[in-house]
mmCIF file of C-alpha atoms and ligand atoms in Angstrom:
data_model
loop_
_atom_site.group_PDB
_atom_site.id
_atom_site.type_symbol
_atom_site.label_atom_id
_atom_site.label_comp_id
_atom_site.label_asym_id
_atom_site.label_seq_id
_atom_site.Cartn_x
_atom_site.Cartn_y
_atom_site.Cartn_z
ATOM 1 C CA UNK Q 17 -29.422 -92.933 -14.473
ATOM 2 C CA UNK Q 18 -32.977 -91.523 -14.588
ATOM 3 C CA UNK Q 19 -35.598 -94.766 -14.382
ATOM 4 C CA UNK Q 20 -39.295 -94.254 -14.783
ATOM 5 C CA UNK Q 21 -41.836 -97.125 -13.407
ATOM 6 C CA UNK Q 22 -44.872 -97.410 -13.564
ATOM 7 C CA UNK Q 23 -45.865 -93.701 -14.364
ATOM 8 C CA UNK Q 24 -48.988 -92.371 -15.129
ATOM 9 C CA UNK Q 25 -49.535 -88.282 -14.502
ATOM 10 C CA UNK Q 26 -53.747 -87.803 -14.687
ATOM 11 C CA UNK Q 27 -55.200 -84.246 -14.061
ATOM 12 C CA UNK Q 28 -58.785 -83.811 -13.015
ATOM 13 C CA UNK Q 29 -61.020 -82.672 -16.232
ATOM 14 C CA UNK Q 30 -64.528 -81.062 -16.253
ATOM 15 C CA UNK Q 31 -65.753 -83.855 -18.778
ATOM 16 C CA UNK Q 32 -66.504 -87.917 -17.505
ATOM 17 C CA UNK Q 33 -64.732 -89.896 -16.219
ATOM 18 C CA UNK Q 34 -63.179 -86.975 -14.517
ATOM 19 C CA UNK Q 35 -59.759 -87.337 -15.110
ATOM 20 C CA UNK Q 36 -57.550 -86.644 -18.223
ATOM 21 C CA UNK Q 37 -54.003 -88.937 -18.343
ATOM 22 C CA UNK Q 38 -51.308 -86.839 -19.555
ATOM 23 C CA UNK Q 39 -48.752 -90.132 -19.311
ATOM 24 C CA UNK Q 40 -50.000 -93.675 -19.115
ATOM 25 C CA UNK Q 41 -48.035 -96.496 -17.375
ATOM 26 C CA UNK Q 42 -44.580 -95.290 -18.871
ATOM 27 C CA UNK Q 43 -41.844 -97.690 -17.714
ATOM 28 C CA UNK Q 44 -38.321 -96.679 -18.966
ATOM 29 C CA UNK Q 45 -34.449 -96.308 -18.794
ATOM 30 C CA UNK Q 46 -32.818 -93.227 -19.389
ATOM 31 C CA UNK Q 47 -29.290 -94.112 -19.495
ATOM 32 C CA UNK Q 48 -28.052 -93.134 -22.671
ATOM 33 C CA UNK Q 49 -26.063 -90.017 -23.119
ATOM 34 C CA UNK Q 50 -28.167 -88.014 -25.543
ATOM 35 C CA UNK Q 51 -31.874 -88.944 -25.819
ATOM 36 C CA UNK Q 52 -34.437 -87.283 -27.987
ATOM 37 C CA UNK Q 53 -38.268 -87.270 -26.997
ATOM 38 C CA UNK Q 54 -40.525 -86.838 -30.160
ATOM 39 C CA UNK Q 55 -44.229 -87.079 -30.792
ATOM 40 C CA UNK Q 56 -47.057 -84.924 -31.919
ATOM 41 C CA UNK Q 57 -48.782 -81.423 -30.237
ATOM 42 C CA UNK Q 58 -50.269 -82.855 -26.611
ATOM 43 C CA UNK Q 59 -48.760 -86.485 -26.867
ATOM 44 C CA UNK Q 60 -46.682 -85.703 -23.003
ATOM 45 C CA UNK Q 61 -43.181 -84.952 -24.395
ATOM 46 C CA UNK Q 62 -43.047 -81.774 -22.125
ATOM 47 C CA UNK Q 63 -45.221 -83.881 -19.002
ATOM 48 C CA UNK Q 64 -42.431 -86.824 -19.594
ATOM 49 C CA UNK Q 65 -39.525 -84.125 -19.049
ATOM 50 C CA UNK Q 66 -41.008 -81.879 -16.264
ATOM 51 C CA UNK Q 67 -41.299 -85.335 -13.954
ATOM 52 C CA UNK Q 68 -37.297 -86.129 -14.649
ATOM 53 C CA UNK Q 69 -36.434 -83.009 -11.762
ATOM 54 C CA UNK Q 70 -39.153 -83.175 -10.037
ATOM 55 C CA UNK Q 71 -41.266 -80.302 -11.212
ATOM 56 C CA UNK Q 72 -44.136 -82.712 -11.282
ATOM 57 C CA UNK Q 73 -44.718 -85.980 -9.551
ATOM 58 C CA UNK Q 74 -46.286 -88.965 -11.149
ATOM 59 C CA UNK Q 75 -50.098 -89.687 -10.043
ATOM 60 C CA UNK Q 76 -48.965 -93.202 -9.789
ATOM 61 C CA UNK Q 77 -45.712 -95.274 -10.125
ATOM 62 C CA UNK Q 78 -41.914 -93.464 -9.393
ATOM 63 C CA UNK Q 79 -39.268 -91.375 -11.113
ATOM 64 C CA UNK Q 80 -35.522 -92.363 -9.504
ATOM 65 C CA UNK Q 81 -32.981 -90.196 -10.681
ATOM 66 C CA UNK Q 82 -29.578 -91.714 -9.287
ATOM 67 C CA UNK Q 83 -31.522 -93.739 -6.713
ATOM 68 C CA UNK Q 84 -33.235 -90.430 -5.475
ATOM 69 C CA UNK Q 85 -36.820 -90.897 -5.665
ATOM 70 C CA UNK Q 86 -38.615 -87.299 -7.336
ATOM 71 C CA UNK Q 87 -41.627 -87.694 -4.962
ATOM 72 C CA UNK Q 88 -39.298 -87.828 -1.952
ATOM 73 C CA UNK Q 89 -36.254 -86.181 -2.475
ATOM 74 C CA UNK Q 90 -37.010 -83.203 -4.715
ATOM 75 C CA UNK Q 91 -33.952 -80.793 -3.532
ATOM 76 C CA UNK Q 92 -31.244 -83.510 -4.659
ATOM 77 C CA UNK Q 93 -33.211 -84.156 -8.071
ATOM 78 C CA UNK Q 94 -33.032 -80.625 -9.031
ATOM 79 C CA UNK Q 95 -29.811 -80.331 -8.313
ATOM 80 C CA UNK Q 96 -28.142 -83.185 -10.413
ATOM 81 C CA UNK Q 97 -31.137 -82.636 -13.201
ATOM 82 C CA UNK Q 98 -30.908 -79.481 -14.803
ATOM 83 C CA UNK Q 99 -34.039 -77.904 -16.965
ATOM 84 C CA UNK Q 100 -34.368 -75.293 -19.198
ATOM 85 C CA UNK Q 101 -37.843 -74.084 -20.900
ATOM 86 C CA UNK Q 102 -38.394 -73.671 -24.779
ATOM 87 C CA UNK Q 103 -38.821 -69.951 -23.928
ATOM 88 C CA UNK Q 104 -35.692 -68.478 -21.877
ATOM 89 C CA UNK Q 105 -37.905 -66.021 -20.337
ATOM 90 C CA UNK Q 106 -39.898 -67.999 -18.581
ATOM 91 C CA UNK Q 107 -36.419 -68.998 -16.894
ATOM 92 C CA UNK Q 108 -34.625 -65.799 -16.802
ATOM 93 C CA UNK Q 109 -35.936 -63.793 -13.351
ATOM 94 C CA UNK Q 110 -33.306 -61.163 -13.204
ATOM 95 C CA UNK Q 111 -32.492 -58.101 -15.420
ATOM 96 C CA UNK Q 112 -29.041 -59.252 -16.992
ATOM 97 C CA UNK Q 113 -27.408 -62.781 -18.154
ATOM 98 C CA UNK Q 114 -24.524 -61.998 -15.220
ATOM 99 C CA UNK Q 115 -27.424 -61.628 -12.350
ATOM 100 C CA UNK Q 116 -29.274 -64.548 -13.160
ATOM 101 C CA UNK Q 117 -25.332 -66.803 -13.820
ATOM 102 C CA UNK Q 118 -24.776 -65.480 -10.050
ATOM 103 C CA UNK Q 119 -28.153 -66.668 -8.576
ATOM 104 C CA UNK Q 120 -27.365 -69.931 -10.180
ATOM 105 C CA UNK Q 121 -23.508 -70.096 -8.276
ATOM 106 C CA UNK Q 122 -25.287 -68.432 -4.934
ATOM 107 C CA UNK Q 123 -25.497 -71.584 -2.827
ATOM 108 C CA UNK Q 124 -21.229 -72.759 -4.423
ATOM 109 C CA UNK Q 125 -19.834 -69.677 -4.086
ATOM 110 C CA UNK Q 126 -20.489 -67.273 -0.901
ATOM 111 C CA UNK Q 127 -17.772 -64.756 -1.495
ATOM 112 C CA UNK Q 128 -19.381 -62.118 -3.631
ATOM 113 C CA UNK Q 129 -16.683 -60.896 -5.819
ATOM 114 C CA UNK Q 130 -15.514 -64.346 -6.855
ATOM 115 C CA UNK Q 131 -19.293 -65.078 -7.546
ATOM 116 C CA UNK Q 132 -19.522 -62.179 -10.175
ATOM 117 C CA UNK Q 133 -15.851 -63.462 -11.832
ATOM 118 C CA UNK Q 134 -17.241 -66.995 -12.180
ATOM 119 C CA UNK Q 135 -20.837 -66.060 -13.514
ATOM 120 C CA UNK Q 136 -18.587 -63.614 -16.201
ATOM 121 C CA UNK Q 137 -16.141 -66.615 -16.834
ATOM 122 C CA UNK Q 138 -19.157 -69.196 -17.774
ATOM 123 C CA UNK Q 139 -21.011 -65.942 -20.167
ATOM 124 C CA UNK Q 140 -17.675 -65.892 -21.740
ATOM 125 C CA UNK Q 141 -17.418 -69.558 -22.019
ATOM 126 C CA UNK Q 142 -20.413 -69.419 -24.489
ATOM 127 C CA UNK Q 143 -19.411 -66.281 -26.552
ATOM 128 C CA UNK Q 144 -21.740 -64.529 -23.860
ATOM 129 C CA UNK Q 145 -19.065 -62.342 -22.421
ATOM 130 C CA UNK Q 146 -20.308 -58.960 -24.400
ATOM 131 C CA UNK Q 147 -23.793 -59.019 -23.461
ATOM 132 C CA UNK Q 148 -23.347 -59.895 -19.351
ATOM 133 C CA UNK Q 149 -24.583 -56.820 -18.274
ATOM 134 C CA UNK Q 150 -27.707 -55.957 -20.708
ATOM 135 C CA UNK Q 151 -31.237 -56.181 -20.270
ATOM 136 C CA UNK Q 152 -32.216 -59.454 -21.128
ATOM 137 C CA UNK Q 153 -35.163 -58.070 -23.310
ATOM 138 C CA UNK Q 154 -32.170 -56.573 -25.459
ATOM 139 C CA UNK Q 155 -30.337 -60.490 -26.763
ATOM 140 C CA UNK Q 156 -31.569 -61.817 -29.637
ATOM 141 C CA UNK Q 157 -33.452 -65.160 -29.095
ATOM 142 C CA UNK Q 158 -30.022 -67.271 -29.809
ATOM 143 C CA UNK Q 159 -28.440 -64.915 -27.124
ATOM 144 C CA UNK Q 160 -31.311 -65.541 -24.778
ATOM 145 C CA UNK Q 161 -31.507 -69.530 -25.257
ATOM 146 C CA UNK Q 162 -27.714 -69.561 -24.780
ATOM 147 C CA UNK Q 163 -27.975 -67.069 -21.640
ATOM 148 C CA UNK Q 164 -30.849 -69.850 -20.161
ATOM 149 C CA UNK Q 165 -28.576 -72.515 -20.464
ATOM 150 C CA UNK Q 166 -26.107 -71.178 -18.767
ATOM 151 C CA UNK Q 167 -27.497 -70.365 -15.758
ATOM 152 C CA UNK Q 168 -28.694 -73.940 -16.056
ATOM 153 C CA UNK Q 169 -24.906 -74.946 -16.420
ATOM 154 C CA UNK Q 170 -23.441 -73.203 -13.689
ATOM 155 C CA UNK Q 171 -25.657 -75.185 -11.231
ATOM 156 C CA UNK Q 172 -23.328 -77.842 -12.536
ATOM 157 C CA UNK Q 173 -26.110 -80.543 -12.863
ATOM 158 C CA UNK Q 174 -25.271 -83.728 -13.821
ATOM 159 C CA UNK Q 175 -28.389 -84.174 -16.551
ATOM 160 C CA UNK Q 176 -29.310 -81.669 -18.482
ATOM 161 C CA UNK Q 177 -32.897 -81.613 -20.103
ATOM 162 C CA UNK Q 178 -34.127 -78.764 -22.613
ATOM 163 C CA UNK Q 179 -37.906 -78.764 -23.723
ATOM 164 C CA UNK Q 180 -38.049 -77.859 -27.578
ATOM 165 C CA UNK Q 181 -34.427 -75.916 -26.742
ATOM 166 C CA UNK Q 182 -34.343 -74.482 -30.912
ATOM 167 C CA UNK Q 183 -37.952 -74.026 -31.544
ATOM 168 C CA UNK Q 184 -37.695 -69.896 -31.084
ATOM 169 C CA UNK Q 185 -34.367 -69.602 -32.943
ATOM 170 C CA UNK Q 186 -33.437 -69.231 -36.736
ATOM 171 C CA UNK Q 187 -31.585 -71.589 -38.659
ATOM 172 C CA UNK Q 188 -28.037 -69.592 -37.378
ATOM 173 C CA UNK Q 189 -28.993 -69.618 -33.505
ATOM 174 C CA UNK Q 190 -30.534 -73.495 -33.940
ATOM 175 C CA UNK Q 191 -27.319 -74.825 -35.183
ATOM 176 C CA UNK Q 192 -25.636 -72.814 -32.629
ATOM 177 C CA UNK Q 193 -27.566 -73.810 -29.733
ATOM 178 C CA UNK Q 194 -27.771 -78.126 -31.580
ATOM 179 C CA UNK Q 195 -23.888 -77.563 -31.327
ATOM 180 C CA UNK Q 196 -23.223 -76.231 -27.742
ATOM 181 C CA UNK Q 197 -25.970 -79.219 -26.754
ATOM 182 C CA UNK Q 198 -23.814 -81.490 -28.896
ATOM 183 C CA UNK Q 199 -20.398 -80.727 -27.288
ATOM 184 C CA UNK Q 200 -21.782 -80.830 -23.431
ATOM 185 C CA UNK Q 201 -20.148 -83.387 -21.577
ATOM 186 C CA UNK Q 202 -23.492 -84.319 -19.460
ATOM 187 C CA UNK Q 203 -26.456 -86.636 -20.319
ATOM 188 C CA UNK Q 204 -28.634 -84.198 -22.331
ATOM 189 C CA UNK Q 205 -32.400 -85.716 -22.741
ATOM 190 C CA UNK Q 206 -34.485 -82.777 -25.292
ATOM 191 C CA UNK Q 207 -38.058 -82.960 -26.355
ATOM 192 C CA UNK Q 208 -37.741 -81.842 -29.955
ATOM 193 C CA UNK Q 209 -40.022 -81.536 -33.483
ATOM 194 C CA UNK Q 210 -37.511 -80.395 -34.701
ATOM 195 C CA UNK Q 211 -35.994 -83.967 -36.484
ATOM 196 C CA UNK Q 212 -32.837 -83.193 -37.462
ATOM 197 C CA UNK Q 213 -31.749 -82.857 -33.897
ATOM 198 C CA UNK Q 214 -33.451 -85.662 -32.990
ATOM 199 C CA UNK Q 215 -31.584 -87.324 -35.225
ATOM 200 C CA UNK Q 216 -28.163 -86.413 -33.720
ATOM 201 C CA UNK Q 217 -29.413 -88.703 -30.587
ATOM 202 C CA UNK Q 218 -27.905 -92.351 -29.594
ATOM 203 C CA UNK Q 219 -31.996 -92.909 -28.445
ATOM 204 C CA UNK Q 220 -35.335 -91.461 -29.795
ATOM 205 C CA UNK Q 221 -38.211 -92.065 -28.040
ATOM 206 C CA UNK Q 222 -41.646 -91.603 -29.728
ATOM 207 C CA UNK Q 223 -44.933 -90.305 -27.267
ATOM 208 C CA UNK Q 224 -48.565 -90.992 -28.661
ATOM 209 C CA UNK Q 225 -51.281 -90.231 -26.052
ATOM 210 C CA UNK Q 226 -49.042 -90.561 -23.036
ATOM 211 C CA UNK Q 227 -47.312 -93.730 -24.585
ATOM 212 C CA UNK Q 228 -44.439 -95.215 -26.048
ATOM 213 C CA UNK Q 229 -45.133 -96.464 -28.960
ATOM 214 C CA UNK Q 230 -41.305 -96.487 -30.574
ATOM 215 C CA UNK Q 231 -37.956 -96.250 -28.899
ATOM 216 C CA UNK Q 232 -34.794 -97.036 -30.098
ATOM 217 C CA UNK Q 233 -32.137 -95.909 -33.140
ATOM 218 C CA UNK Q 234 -33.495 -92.526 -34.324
ATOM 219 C CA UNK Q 235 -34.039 -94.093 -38.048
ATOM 220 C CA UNK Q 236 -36.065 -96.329 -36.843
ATOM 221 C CA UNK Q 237 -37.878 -94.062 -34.370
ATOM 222 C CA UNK Q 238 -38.600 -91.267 -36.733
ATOM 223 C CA UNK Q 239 -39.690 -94.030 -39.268
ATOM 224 C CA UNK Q 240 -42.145 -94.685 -36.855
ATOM 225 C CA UNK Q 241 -43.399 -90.984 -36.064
ATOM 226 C CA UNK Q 242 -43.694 -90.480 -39.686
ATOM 227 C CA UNK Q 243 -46.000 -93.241 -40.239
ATOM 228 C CA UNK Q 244 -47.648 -92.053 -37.209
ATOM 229 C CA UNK Q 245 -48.421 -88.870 -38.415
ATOM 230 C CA UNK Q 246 -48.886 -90.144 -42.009
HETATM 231 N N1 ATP W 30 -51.591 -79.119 -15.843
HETATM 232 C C1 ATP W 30 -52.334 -79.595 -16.833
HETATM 233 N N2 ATP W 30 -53.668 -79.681 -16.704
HETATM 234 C C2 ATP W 30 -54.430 -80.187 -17.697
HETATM 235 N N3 ATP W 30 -53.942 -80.613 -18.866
HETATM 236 C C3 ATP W 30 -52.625 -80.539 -19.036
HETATM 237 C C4 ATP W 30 -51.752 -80.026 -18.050
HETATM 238 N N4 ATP W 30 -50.486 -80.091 -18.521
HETATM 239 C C5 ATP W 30 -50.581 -80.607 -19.762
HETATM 240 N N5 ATP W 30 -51.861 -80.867 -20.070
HETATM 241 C C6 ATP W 30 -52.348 -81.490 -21.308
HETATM 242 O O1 ATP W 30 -51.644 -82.713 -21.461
HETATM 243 C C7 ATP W 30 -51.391 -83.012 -22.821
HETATM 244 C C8 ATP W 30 -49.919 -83.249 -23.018
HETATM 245 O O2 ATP W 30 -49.237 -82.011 -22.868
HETATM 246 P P1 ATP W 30 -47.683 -81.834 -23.077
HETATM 247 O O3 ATP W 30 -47.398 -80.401 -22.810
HETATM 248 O O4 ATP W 30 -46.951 -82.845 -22.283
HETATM 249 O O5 ATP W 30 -47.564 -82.177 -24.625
HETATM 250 P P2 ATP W 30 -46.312 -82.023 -25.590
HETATM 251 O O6 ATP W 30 -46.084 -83.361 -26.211
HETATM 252 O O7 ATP W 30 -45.186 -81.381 -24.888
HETATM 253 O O8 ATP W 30 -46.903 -81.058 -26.725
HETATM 254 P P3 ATP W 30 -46.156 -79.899 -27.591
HETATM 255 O O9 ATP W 30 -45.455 -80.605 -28.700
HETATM 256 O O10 ATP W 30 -47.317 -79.085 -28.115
HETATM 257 O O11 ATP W 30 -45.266 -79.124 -26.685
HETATM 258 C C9 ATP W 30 -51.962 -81.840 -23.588
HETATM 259 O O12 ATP W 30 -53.246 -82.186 -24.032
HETATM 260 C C10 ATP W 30 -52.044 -80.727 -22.560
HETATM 261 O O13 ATP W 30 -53.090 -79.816 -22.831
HETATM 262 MG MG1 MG W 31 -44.239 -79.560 -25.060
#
């Protein structure tokens, strides 16, 4: 389980007092198996995710992911929390779906040859299997989401946690991408405006200003972000 206590992420600012706080004083339980993160433009949905592997630390208070703090133990957090950006480019460093599946097994799977079979059997896995070996300028934005994730996959991370994972795609590649999410046996925690998926969460969690202000069924979460917004 991923526990957050205490946290507050502030960045210095230019304007008094000096400081701008991205997250303020956040205190919660991750446990549930699919949790949605919702809130408005700047309200720390993407801040909240990037502390649950580690890719930033909290100014004050402590992320534990399995008992692994994220301040002190960074190499374990990444690898049983997986990440993947809203845009698959920022993620994908190598020219073709099949190198960057291989990075991902590099450190599991030394022999080379065996490597390459496994990175083709997870691109096939996910209907990927045609476009292993193209450019990845060349997929279409569904091909590239799907392509990020699995590289993500084949880390074999216990948690997986997309930022706005169907906020490039059309409505074809979003329900493709909402169902692979769906039908992932791991914890899958998603910052989302897009409502509908939130929807298909056991837990939504609403941010305002670095806050909680709801958290719990997603009717009565999104109830809340609507009259938030209203
Ligand atoms: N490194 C940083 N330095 C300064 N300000 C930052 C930094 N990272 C984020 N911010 C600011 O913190 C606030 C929260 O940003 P964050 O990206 O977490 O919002 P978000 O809820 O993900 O928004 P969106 O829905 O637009 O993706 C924003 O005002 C953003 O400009
Ligand atoms: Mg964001």
């Amino acid at each position: 389980m991923i526990a957050l206590h205490g946290v507050t992420v502030a960045v210095p600012a230019l304007t008094p007092p000096g400081t701008k706080t991205l997250l303020d004083g956040v205190s919660i339980d991750l446990a549930e198996h699919r949790i949605a993160l919702i809130g408005a433009n700047g309200s720390g949905k993407s801040t909240l995710l990037r502390l649950l592997n580690g890719l930033i630390v909290p100014t004050q208070g402590r992320v534990d992911v399995e008992g692994h703090d994220t301040r002190r133990d960074a190499a374990a957090v990444r690898r049983l929390v997986g990440f993947t950006f809203t845009d698959p480019l920022s993620q994908l460093v190598l020219p073709t779906p099949l190198d960057d599946v291989e990075l991902s097994l590099r450190s599991r799977v030394r022999d080379r040859e065996a490597r390459q079979a496994q990175a083709r059997a997870w691109l096939a896995r996910y209907g990927l299997a045609d476009v292993a070996e193209r450019s990845i300028y060349d997929l279409s934005g569904g091909e590239r989401q799907l392509a990020a994730l699995v590289s993500v996959l084949a880390v074999q991370p216990s948690v997986l946690v997309c930022d706005e994972p169907t906020t490039l795609l059309d409505l074809r590649n979003r329900n493709l991408v909402a169902q692979v999410l769906a039908d992932l046996p791991h914890q899958v925690i998603i910052a989302t405006h897009d409502l509908e998926l939130a929807a298909q969460s056991e837990r939504v969690i609403v941010i305002d200003a670095g806050r909680v202000v709801a958290d719990g069924d997603p009717e009565t979460a999104i109830a809340a972000y609507r009259a938030l917004l209203a």
